[in-house]
XYZ file of C-alpha atoms in Angstrom:
169
model
C -26.688 -9.172 58.885
C -29.676 -6.805 59.566
C -32.476 -9.002 59.202
C -34.181 -9.686 62.521
C -36.676 -12.278 61.232
C -33.698 -14.400 60.153
C -32.030 -14.293 63.441
C -29.651 -11.181 62.757
C -29.750 -7.774 64.452
C -32.536 -5.369 63.613
C -31.507 -2.074 62.064
C -32.526 -0.355 65.169
C -30.036 -2.483 67.193
C -27.354 -1.581 64.533
C -27.956 1.967 65.044
C -27.440 1.651 68.868
C -24.211 -0.185 68.141
C -23.102 2.877 66.263
C -24.279 5.310 68.950
C -22.492 3.120 71.563
C -19.310 3.270 69.680
C -19.432 6.941 69.396
C -19.933 7.216 73.163
C -17.004 4.895 74.091
C -14.545 5.412 71.132
C -11.366 3.620 72.272
C -9.185 6.498 71.333
C -10.652 8.717 74.027
C -12.213 11.044 71.430
C -15.856 10.161 72.174
C -18.233 12.273 70.274
C -21.340 11.516 72.210
C -22.005 11.021 75.860
C -24.672 9.130 77.834
C -28.238 9.449 76.395
C -29.367 11.717 79.417
C -26.576 14.165 78.501
C -25.967 16.661 75.756
C -23.377 15.611 73.097
C -19.628 16.154 73.954
C -19.039 17.909 70.705
C -21.930 19.400 68.635
C -22.178 18.248 65.085
C -21.920 21.873 63.775
C -18.604 22.209 65.766
C -16.873 19.165 64.339
C -13.714 20.876 63.183
C -9.896 20.646 63.621
C -10.215 22.974 66.701
C -12.719 20.535 68.336
C -10.564 17.542 67.567
C -13.272 15.658 65.606
C -12.062 15.963 61.975
C -12.194 12.374 61.203
C -13.973 11.382 58.115
C -17.038 9.139 58.083
C -14.894 6.449 56.263
C -12.374 6.783 59.272
C -15.150 6.532 61.899
C -16.568 3.719 60.111
C -13.175 1.760 59.996
C -12.842 2.336 63.810
C -16.373 1.115 64.402
C -15.660 -2.101 62.822
C -12.106 -2.418 64.318
C -13.809 -1.791 67.754
C -16.467 -4.561 67.371
C -13.799 -6.992 66.054
C -10.973 -6.432 68.278
C -11.989 -4.397 71.393
C -15.557 -5.429 72.292
C -15.972 -8.632 74.385
C -19.453 -9.905 73.061
C -19.396 -12.427 75.832
C -18.908 -10.099 78.659
C -20.097 -6.685 77.697
C -23.424 -5.143 77.138
C -24.430 -2.261 74.924
C -26.394 0.695 76.778
C -26.390 3.888 75.125
C -28.557 5.130 78.049
C -25.304 4.677 80.411
C -22.758 5.426 77.507
C -20.048 3.417 79.237
C -18.370 -0.014 78.693
C -19.163 -2.872 81.187
C -21.102 -5.928 81.683
C -24.906 -6.080 80.784
C -27.390 -4.557 83.237
C -28.876 -7.062 85.858
C -32.292 -5.958 84.551
C -31.503 -7.045 80.999
C -32.474 -10.646 80.131
C -29.412 -12.707 78.912
C -29.747 -15.079 75.881
C -27.743 -18.193 75.558
C -27.568 -20.491 72.612
C -25.873 -23.857 71.725
C -22.937 -23.729 69.542
C -21.965 -26.201 66.900
C -19.622 -28.094 69.092
C -22.367 -28.652 71.654
C -21.314 -25.965 74.107
C -23.126 -22.764 75.009
C -22.471 -19.146 73.888
C -23.974 -16.008 75.339
C -25.805 -14.001 72.901
C -25.211 -10.235 72.468
C -26.737 -7.797 75.141
C -28.180 -4.637 73.523
C -30.459 -2.538 75.918
C -33.286 -0.825 74.451
C -32.957 2.808 75.982
C -36.745 3.055 75.750
C -37.455 -0.179 77.509
C -34.377 -1.041 79.608
C -35.361 -4.597 80.312
C -35.682 -5.427 76.666
C -32.688 -7.079 75.090
C -32.734 -5.991 71.354
C -30.547 -9.061 70.506
C -32.856 -11.684 71.972
C -33.819 -13.027 68.738
C -30.319 -13.426 67.307
C -29.355 -16.970 66.622
C -26.107 -18.829 66.706
C -25.939 -18.695 63.056
C -26.873 -14.896 63.070
C -24.139 -14.275 65.416
C -21.539 -16.224 63.404
C -22.674 -14.165 60.293
C -22.095 -11.033 62.245
C -18.754 -12.005 63.184
C -17.851 -13.015 59.703
C -19.077 -9.923 58.250
C -17.264 -7.616 60.799
C -14.233 -9.610 59.984
C -14.667 -9.212 56.430
C -15.314 -5.384 56.644
C -12.322 -5.021 58.833
C -10.027 -6.871 56.356
C -11.412 -4.709 53.361
C -10.946 -1.571 55.399
C -7.308 -2.446 56.198
C -6.365 -2.895 52.640
C -8.138 0.308 51.482
C -10.872 -1.607 49.477
C -13.414 0.653 47.665
C -16.795 1.347 48.950
C -18.303 -0.628 46.148
C -16.444 -3.851 47.442
C -17.383 -3.151 50.933
C -21.049 -3.008 50.064
C -21.009 -6.012 47.857
C -23.763 -8.566 48.727
C -22.519 -11.477 50.399
C -23.710 -14.902 49.672
C -22.922 -18.272 51.268
C -20.036 -20.245 49.219
C -22.722 -23.008 48.389
C -24.935 -20.253 46.796
C -22.212 -18.672 44.773
C -22.189 -19.274 41.081
C -19.590 -21.820 40.249
C -17.464 -21.485 37.148
C -18.672 -23.920 34.189
C -16.368 -26.773 34.131
C -17.253 -27.676 30.585
C -15.712 -24.769 29.048
C-alpha cells in the first residue's frame, strides 16, 4: 500500500496522512497544529498533565479508525499546511478514475505542503485505492480484536497468490 510506482500512495503521502491525523484527531486532543504554527504539545511535554499520555499503539488504532470511519475520501482533502478538515483546496488538481462498475470515483487529495498545487495522490489507481481501503479495514479489524504487532505487520498477498493446501494429501 506504499508503492507509488504500482498505483499506491508514496511513503511521503503516508507520512502526511499521519501528520494530518495528529492535527485533526477526532477526540479533540490534537497533538499538532497547522504547519505554520508551533506544535500544540511539545513531544518532551507529553505526559499525564498535558493530556497526551496515549501510547503509540493507541494512536495507531485511532489513526486507522479515523481513515476507515470518519474521513470522507470522496469529499475531504488532506492539507497539513492548513491543519483542518474540509474539501480539497481549489488549487489542488483532482483526480478521477473509473470504477469496476463503470462509474467514476474521485481519488484521494493530498496536498504537498511544499508545492501546494501538487496532489501527491495523483498517481493512485482505482486498484490502489481499493487496496488502501482493504488494508485499512483489515488493520482496523485486527486492532479491534487486539491482534499482535506481528499479525498486523504480516505481508498481504492476493487470494490467488496465496499458497493453496495440497489436496492430494
